[in-house]
Amino acid sequence: TNPDRQRKILELKEGGVELAEINPVQLKRKTETESFRRQFNKYTYIAKGDTYLGYNLKMPIFQDVRVRRALTHAIDKHEIIEGVLLGLGQATEGPYKPGTYWVNDKLEPYAYDPDEAKAMLAEAGWTDSDGDGILDKDGKTFSFELSTNNGNDQRLKTATIIQRRLKKIGVDVRIKTLEWSAFINDYIDNRRFEAVILGWSQGPDPDLYDIWHSSKTGVKEFNFVSFKNAEA
């Protein structure tokens, strides 16, 4: 658990601060006492940021869009919302905050459908040719490392759920946690990751140019997943 989060609620209870942003676990389990309810008002709202699973698109394993779509079908977002955020979250089909002007309401959600996921992977050439339970193609197994920063319990729990769900369709995921500065400076900035769980926070007038534009894929730039698309 993030020690800063723990300190916030302690400071709140002891009168050191008058306003604090707390996480869903704290909201559900630390604020239900009669004394807390008498002293404080609680508010919930849609966050201004999102948590995401990002792939290093320079890796051949992730370059086929059918593979990426299949992995999305294999992960149950609502399971993550219930299990990690205790229901206090919302799935989104794009990078903008739900309910804002920029959201494309015509985007169809990728339904949780492991059978569709397996069919799409087979179409892309990934099958379990040797019967070991892990998909393979051209002699290589479908296995990758999923990294995130340590000290963030929500991201670690999310990684664990993703690992379990992908195992059911024959994809091997290895979880790795790293200290924040090493994670960013050594792995993210230098593109030494395979897949990551991270988050973006946006202002009231979001500009996604730095995050998604094809020109922003260099070292220490924010499009570190290396997404490039001429139409986008």
CSV table of N, CA, C and O in Angstrom, one decimal, residues 64-67 70 118-127 137:
chain,number,residue,atom,x,y,z
A,64,ASP,N,1.0,-7.2,-34.5
A,64,ASP,CA,-0.3,-7.6,-35.2
A,64,ASP,C,-1.5,-7.1,-34.4
A,64,ASP,O,-1.7,-7.5,-33.2
A,65,VAL,N,-2.3,-6.3,-35.0
A,65,VAL,CA,-3.4,-5.7,-34.3
A,65,VAL,C,-4.4,-6.8,-33.8
A,65,VAL,O,-5.1,-6.6,-32.8
A,66,ARG,N,-4.4,-7.9,-34.5
A,66,ARG,CA,-5.3,-9.0,-34.1
A,66,ARG,C,-4.9,-9.5,-32.7
A,66,ARG,O,-5.8,-9.9,-31.9
A,67,VAL,N,-3.6,-9.6,-32.5
A,67,VAL,CA,-3.1,-10.0,-31.2
A,67,VAL,C,-3.5,-9.1,-30.1
A,67,VAL,O,-4.0,-9.5,-29.0
A,70,ALA,N,-7.2,-9.4,-29.4
A,70,ALA,CA,-7.4,-10.7,-28.7
A,70,ALA,C,-7.2,-10.5,-27.3
A,70,ALA,O,-7.9,-11.0,-26.4
A,118,LYS,N,-9.2,-16.5,-28.3
A,118,LYS,CA,-8.4,-17.6,-28.8
A,118,LYS,C,-8.5,-17.8,-30.3
A,118,LYS,O,-7.6,-18.2,-31.0
A,119,ALA,N,-9.7,-17.5,-30.8
A,119,ALA,CA,-9.9,-17.6,-32.2
A,119,ALA,C,-9.1,-16.6,-33.0
A,119,ALA,O,-8.5,-16.9,-34.0
A,120,MET,N,-9.1,-15.4,-32.5
A,120,MET,CA,-8.3,-14.3,-33.1
A,120,MET,C,-6.8,-14.6,-33.1
A,120,MET,O,-6.1,-14.4,-34.0
A,121,LEU,N,-6.3,-15.2,-32.0
A,121,LEU,CA,-4.9,-15.5,-31.9
A,121,LEU,C,-4.6,-16.7,-32.8
A,121,LEU,O,-3.5,-16.7,-33.4
A,122,ALA,N,-5.5,-17.6,-33.0
A,122,ALA,CA,-5.3,-18.7,-33.9
A,122,ALA,C,-5.2,-18.2,-35.3
A,122,ALA,O,-4.4,-18.6,-36.1
A,123,GLU,N,-6.1,-17.2,-35.6
A,123,GLU,CA,-6.1,-16.6,-37.0
A,123,GLU,C,-4.7,-15.9,-37.2
A,123,GLU,O,-4.3,-15.8,-38.4
A,124,ALA,N,-4.1,-15.4,-36.1
A,124,ALA,CA,-2.8,-14.7,-36.3
A,124,ALA,C,-1.7,-15.7,-36.2
A,124,ALA,O,-0.5,-15.2,-36.2
A,125,GLY,N,-2.0,-17.0,-36.1
A,125,GLY,CA,-0.9,-18.0,-36.2
A,125,GLY,C,-0.5,-18.5,-34.8
A,125,GLY,O,0.5,-19.3,-34.8
A,126,TRP,N,-1.1,-18.1,-33.7
A,126,TRP,CA,-0.7,-18.5,-32.4
A,126,TRP,C,-1.6,-19.7,-31.9
A,126,TRP,O,-2.8,-19.6,-31.7
A,127,THR,N,-1.0,-20.9,-31.9
A,127,THR,CA,-1.7,-22.1,-31.5
A,127,THR,C,-0.8,-22.9,-30.5
A,127,THR,O,0.4,-22.6,-30.4
A,137,LYS,N,4.3,-19.9,-31.9
A,137,LYS,CA,4.3,-19.6,-33.3
A,137,LYS,C,5.7,-19.5,-33.8
A,137,LYS,O,6.6,-18.9,-33.2
